Each structure stands twice: as structure tokens, then as C-alpha cells.
Coordinates of C-alpha atoms and ligand atoms in Angstrom, one line a residue:
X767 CA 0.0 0.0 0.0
X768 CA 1.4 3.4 -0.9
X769 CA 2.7 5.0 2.2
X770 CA 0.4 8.0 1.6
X771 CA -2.6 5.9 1.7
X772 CA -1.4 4.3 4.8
X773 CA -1.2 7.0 7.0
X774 CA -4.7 8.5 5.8
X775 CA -6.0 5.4 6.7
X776 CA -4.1 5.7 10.0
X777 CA -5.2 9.4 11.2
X778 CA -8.0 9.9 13.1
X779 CA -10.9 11.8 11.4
X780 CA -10.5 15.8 12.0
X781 CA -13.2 18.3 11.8
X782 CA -11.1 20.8 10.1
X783 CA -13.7 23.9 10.1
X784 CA -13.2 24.0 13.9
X785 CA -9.6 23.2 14.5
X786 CA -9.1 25.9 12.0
X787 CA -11.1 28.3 14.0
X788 CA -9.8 27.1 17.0
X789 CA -6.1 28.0 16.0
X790 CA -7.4 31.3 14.3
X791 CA -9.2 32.5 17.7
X792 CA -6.0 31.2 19.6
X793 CA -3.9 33.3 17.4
X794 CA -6.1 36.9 17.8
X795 CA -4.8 37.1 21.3
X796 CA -1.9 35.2 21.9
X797 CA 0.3 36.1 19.1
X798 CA 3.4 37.5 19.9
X799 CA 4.0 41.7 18.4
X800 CA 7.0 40.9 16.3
X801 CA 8.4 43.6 14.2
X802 CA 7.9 41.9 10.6
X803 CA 4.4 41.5 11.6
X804 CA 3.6 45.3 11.7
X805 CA 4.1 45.5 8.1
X806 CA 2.9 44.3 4.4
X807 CA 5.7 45.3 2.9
X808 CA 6.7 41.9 0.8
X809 CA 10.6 42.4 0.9
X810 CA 9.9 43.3 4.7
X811 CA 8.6 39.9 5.2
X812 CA 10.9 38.1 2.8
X813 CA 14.0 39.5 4.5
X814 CA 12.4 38.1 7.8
X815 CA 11.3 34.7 6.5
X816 CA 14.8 33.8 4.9
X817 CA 16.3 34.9 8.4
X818 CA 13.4 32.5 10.6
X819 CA 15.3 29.6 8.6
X820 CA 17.1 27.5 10.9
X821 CA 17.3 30.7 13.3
X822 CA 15.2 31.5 16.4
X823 CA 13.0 34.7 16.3
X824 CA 14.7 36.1 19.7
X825 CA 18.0 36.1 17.5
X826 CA 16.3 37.0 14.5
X827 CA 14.6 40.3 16.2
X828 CA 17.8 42.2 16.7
X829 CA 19.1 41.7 13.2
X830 CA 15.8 41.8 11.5
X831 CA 15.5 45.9 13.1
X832 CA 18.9 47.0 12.3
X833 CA 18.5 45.2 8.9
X834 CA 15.5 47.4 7.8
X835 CA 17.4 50.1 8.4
X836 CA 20.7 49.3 6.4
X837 CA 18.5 47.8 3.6
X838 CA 15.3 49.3 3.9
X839 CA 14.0 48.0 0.3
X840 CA 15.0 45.7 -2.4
X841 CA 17.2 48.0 -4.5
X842 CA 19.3 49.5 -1.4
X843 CA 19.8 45.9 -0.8
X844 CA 20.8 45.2 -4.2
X845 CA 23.3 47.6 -4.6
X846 CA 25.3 47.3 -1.0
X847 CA 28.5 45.6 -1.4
X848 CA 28.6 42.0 -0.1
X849 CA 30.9 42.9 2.6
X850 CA 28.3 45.2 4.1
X851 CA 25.9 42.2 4.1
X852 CA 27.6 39.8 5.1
X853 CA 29.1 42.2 8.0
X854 CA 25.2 43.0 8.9
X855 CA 24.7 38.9 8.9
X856 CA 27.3 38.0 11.2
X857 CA 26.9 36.0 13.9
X858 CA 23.5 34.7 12.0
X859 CA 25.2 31.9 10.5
X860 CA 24.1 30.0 7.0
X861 CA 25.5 32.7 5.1
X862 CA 24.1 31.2 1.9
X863 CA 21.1 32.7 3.2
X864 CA 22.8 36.4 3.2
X865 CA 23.9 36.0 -0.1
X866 CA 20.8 34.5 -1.8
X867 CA 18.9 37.2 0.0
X868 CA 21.6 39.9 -1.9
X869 CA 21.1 37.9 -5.3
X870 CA 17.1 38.1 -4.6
X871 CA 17.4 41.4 -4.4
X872 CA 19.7 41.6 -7.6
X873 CA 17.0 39.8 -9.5
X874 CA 13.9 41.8 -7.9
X875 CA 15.2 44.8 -8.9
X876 CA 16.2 43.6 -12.7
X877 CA 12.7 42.4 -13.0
X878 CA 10.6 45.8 -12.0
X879 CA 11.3 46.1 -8.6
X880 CA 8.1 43.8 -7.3
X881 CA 8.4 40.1 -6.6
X882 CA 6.0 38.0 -8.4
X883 CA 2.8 36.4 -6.9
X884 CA 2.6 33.3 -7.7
X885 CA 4.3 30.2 -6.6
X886 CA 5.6 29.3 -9.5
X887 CA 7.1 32.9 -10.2
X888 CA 8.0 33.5 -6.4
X889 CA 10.2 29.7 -7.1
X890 CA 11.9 30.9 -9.7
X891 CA 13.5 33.3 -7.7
X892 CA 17.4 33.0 -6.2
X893 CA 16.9 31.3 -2.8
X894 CA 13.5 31.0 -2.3
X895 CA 12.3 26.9 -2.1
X896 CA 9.1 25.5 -1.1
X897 CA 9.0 26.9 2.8
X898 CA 9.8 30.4 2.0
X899 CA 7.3 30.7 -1.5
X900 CA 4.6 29.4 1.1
X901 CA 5.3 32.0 3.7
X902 CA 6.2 35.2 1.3
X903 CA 3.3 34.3 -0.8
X904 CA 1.1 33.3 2.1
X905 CA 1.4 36.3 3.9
X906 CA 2.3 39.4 1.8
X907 CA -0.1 38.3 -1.0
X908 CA -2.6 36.2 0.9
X909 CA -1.8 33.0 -2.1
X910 CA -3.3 29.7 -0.4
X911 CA 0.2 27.8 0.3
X912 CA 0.5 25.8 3.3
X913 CA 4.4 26.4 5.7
X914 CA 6.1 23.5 6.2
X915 CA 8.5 23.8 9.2
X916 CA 9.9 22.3 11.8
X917 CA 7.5 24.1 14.2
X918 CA 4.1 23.3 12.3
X919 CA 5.8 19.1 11.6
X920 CA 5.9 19.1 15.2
X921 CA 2.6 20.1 15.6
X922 CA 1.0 17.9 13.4
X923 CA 3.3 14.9 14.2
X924 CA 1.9 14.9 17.7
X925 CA -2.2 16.1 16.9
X926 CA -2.2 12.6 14.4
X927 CA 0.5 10.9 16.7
X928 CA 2.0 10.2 13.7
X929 CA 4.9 7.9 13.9
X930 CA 6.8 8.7 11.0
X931 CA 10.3 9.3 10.2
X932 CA 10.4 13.1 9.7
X933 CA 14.5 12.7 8.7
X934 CA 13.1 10.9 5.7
X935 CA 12.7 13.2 2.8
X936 CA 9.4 11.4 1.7
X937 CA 8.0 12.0 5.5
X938 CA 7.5 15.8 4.5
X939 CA 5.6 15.3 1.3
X940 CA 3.3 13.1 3.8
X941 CA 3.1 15.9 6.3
X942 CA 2.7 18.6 3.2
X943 CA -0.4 16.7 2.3
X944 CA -1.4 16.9 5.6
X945 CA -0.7 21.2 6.0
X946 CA -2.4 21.1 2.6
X947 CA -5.8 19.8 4.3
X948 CA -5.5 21.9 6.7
X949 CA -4.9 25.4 5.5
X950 CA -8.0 27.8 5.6
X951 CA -7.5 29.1 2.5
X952 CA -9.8 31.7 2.9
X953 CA -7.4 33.2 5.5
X954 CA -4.3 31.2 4.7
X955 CA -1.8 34.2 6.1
X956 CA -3.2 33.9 9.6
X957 CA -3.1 30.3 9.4
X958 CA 0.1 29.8 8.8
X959 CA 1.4 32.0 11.1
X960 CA -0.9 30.6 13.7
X961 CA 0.2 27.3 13.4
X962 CA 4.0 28.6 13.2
X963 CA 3.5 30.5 16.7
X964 CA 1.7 27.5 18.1
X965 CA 4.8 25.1 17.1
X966 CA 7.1 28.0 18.6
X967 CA 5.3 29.4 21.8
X968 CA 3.2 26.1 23.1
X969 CA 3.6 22.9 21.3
X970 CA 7.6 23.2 22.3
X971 CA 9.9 20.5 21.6
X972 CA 10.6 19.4 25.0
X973 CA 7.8 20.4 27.1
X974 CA 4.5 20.6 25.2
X975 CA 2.4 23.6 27.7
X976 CA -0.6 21.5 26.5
X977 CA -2.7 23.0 28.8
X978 CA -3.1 25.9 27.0
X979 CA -3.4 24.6 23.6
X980 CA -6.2 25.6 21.4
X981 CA -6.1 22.2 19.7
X982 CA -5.4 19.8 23.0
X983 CA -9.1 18.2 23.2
X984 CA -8.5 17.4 19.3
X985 CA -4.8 15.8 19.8
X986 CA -4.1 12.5 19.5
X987 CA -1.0 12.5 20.4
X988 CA -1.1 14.6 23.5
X989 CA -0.8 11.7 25.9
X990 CA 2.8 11.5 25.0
X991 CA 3.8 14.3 23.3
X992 CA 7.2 13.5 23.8
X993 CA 7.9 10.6 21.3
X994 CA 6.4 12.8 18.6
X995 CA 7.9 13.6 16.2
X996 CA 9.6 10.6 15.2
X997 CA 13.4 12.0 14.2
X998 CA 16.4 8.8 13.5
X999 CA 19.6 10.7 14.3
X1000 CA 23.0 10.4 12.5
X1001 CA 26.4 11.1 14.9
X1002 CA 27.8 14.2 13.8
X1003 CA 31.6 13.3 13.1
X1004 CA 34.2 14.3 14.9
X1005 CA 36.9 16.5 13.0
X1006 CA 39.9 18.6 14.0
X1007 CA 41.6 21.5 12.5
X1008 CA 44.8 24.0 13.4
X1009 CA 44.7 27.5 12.7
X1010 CA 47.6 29.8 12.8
X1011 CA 47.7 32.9 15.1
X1012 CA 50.4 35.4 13.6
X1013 CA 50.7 38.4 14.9
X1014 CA 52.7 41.6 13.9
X1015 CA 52.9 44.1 16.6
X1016 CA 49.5 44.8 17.4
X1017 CA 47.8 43.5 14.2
X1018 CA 47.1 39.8 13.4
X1019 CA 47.2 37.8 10.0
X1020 CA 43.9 37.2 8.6
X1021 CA 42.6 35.5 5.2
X1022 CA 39.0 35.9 3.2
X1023 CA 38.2 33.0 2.5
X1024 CA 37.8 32.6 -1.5
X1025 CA 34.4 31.2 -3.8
X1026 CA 33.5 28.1 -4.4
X1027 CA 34.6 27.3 0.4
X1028 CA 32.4 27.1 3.4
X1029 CA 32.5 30.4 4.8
X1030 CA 33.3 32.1 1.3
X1031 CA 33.4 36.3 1.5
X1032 CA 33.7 35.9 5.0
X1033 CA 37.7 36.5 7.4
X1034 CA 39.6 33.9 8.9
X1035 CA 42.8 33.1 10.5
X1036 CA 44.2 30.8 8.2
X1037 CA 45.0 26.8 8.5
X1038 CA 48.3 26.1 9.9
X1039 CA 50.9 25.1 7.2
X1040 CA 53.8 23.6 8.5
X1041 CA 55.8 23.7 5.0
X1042 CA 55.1 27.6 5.0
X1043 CA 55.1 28.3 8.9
X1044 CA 56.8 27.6 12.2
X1045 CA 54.6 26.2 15.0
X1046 CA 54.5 28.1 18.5
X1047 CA 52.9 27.6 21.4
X1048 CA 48.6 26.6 21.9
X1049 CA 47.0 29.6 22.1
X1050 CA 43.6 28.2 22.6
X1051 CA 40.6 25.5 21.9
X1052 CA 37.5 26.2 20.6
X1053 CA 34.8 23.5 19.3
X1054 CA 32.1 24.5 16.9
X1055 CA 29.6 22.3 14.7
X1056 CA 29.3 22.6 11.3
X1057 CA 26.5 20.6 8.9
X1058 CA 27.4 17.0 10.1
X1059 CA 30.6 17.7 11.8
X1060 CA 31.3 18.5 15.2
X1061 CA 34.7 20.6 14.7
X1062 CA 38.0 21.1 17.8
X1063 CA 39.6 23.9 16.3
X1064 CA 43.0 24.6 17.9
X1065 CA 44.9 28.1 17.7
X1066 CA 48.8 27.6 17.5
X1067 CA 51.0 31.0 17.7
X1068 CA 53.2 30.9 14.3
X1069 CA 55.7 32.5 12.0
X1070 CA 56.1 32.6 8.3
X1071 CA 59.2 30.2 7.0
X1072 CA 58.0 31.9 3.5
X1073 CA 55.7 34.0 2.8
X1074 CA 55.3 33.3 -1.1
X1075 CA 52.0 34.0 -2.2
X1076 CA 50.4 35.4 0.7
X1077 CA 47.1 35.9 0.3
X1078 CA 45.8 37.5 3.4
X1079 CA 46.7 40.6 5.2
X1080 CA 47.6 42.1 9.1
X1081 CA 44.4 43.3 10.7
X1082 CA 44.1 45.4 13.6
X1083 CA 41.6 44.8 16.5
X1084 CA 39.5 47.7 14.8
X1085 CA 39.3 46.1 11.3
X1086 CA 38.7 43.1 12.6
X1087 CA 35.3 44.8 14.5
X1088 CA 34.4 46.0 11.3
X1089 CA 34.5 43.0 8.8
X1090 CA 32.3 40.6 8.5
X1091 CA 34.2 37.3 10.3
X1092 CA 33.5 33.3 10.7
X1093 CA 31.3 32.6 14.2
X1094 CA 34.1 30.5 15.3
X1095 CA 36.8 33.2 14.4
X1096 CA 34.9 36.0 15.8
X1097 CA 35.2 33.7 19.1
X1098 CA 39.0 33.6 18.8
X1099 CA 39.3 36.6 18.4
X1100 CA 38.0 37.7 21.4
X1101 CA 40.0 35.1 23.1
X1102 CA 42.9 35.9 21.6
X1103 CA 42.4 40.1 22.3
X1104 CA 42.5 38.9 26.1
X1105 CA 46.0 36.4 26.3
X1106 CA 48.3 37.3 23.7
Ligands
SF4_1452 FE1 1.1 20.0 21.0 FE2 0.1 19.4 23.3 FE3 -1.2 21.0 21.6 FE4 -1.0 18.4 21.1 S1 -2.1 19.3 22.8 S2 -0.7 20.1 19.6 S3 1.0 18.0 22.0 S4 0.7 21.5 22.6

């Protein structure tokens, strides 16, 4: 039996007219007063939508605000230089998002300055997928696309007690199917956002406040909220790295790190090289995760044995403020400011 039939057959029967009411009514007074919310300005609520990914909204807040103000629309975004940006990202990490925001806004303003509104038009589009068509078009143009995030999986993991894999790519088209149902596509902006701030604010990962759900007399999972949803984890791999500390009165040696490398546009200190540099003493530890890995990164003092083609350049404290560094870098550096 295909496994989408198998999990219709599996859900319990849900009166969707009054769970969407339910969540609706929920939503008029318990939503939280977040700045991209006091606006219908699309490229307003694009630039906060492709932040949301992956990122929580207390971080986003701060970055969102100061954001609007360097880029207030699509063409001061598009013509800022991408050091600006990615200086204005920092500390946001995924800094593919920063730069397909910049080429969005490249491609915006090319086309007329308005993003299209249409799913098909608004996925054509550098760096928006299925997630991020659904919200823009959703909520700036009011188009009947159902969100699919972690917040609103969770949610509807646990009101079907679904027991599926949601680490399995074809676990979201059965969980899409699912939003699908139940989007009020009359209203589908507050839905979605409804059902976004119920994933964030109540139904919370670890302790569910299911007293206070809207939806709790209608979930079937409730009862044991905990074992939904159903996630298989992989063991992030260990790795380890050296970087090089080399410092030049009060400046240090720093790299950009080129196209085509994690991190690319952003500053580094570089790898340690023992065929161009002498190793010195441990500076430091730091350990970071990255994708899959789970990264040691240890700082060694050195000095050049050759410095033939040198790509970097000395920074001083105050340049290194103002560009736009790696998260784990930005730690060393502070670390660094304080021993050596
Ligand atoms: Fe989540 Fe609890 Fe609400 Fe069910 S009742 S949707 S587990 S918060």
C-alpha cells in the first residue's frame, strides 16, 4: 500500500472547520508583536522569513530591526557591497542565506522592482524553495500555500501521533499533504502563522504547555507528546583543525576566505601550514559544529618560514570589528584580544 494511503487510513478523522477556528481564535490574542508583523511590505517579510530559517526569532529580532534600516527595500539591498551584508549577517550563521537574499534582491530589482505572486514565479526566484514561497506568498499576497517547518511538523506529528520518520525526505511530502488539508485558504496568512506561533510558543519541543493549547481536546498524540515527532539521528563526526595565530605588533594575520569554500566572502585566521610556517605555542581551543561535523579547532602561535603567495593581510583589532568574520573566528578573536 502506498505509504500516503497508509497514513490517511491511520489518522484519526478531524473536523477541520473547527480546529481551524480554533487555531485562528488562539492566534487573535496570543500572538506575539514581532516587528515583521507590523508591516505588508513583501521584501519586509521576505528578509524576515529567509532569516526565521534555521534561526530562532529572539535572534532574529535584533538583526531583523537593524536590517531594515541598512536595507530598507530591495534595490538598497541590491546595490550594497557584499561585505556590508555579510558584516550585517554576522553571527546569523548559514550565510548562503545572506547571499541568496543579496542575489534576490539583484534579480527583484532587474525584473521591475516587485516580486511576483505566484508560486511558480515567487520559485523561480534565487533562494526561495518550497517553505519560503509558502510563507512570502502566504502572507504578503494572501496566495493559499501551506508552511512547512519544523515548528508546524511538530505540531502535526503529535495532533495525528504520527509515527513517522520526519528525517526521511518522503515523511515531509506526507506531512505537506497533511498542511495542505489543513490550511484555511480563505485566510491562509493567519493560518500559517498561527500554526508557526503554536509550534514555537506552546507545542515546544521538549515540554509541550498542552494545557493551554487551542487544539489539546482534538490531539491525539497529546498523551505522549514526547515521542512525537519521530526524528532517526545520525552522529555528527568528529573532525579537527589547526589555525595559525600570527601576529605583527598589534595586528594579526587574517585571510577571506575565497568562492567556491564554506565560509566564502567571510575573514579567517588561516590553516596552519607547516611547509610555510613555524609552529608556537597553543594559544587556545574552541569547538564548533558545522553541517554533520562537530569541529576542535586549535589556535597555535606561528611565523612565516616563506611568505610566497600570501594571500591574506595584518588586521588590527578595529578592522577586525568592522569585517564581517567566521562565528568560530569572531570567538578567537575575542579570546585571543584577552591572552596574547
Ligand atoms: Fe502540541 Fe500538546 Fe497542543 Fe498536542 S495538545 S498540539 S502536543 S501542545
Amino acid at each position: 500500500m502506498p505509504a500516503v494511503l497508509k497514513m490517511k487510513s491511520a489518522r484519526p478523522k478531524k473536523d477541520w472547520p473547527h480546529l481551524r477556528k480554533k487555531l485562528a481564535a488562539w492566534y487573535a490574542t496570543a500572538a506575539r508583536a514581532l516587528p515583521w508583523r507590523q508591516t505588508s511590505d513583501p521584501y519586509a517579510i521576505a528578509v524576515s522569513e529567509i532569516m526565521l530559517q534555521q534561526t530562532q526569532v529572539a535572534t532574529v529580532v535584533p538583526y531583523y530591526s537593524r536590517w531594515m534600516k541598512l536595507f530598507p527595500t530591495w534595490r538598497a539591498l541590491a546595490e550594497a557591497p557584499e561585505n556590508t551584508i555579510l558584516k550585517a549577517w554576522e553571527g546569523l550563521g548559514y550565510y548562503r542565506r545572506a547571499r541568496n537574499l543579496h542575489a534576490l534582491a539583484k534579480a527583484v530589482v532587474r525584473d521591475g522592482g516587485a516580486l511576483p505572486r505566484d508560486e511558480g514565479g515567487l520559485r523561480s526566484l534565487p533562494g526561495i524553495g518550497p517553505y519560503t514561497a509558502a510563507a512570502i506568498g502566504s502572507i504578503a499576497y494572501g496566495l493559499p500555500l501551506a508552511v512547512l517547518d519544523g515548528n508546524v511538523m511538530r505540531v502535526l506529528a503529535r495532533l495525528f501521533a504520527l509515527e513517522h520518520d520526519i528525517a526521511l525526505a518522503r515523511t515531509r511530502f506526507l506531512f505537506q499533504t497533511l498542511a495542505n488539508e489543513f490550511l484555511d485558504r480563505e485566510n491562509p496568512s493567519i493560518h500559517n502563522q498561527a500554526l508557526m506561533e503554536l509550534g514555537a510558543t506552546v507545542c515546544l519541543p521538549r515540554k509541550p504547555l498542552c494545557l493551554f493549547c487551542p487544539l489539546g481536546p482534538d490531539c491525539a498524540g497529546r498523551s505522549r507528546a514526547g515521542e512525537f515527532p519521530v526524528k532517526s539521528r545520525t552522529a555528527s563526526v568528529p573532525q579537527t583543525e589547526t589555525v595559525a595565530i600570527i601576529k605583527r605588533g598589534k595586528s594579526f594575520y587574517c585571510e577571506q576566505v575565497p568562492e567556491g569554500k564554506p565560509w566564502h566572502g567571510l575573514w579567517r585566521f588561516p590553516d596552519f601550514d607547516s611547509a610555510r610556517m613555524e609552529r608556537g605555542e597553543k594559544v587556545g581551543r574552541i569547538k564548533y559544529g558545522i553541517t554533520k561535523y562537530s569541529v576542535t579547532m586549535e589556535a597555535v602561535e606561528a611565523k612565516w618560514k616563506t611568505r610566497a603567495s600570501v594571500p591574506g593581510r595584518h588586521l588590527t583589532s578595529k578592522e577586525m570589528e568592522a569585517l564581517a568574520f567566521a562565528a568560530p573566528h569572531r570567538k578567537l578573536i575575542r579570546f585571543i584580544l584577552q591572552v596574547i
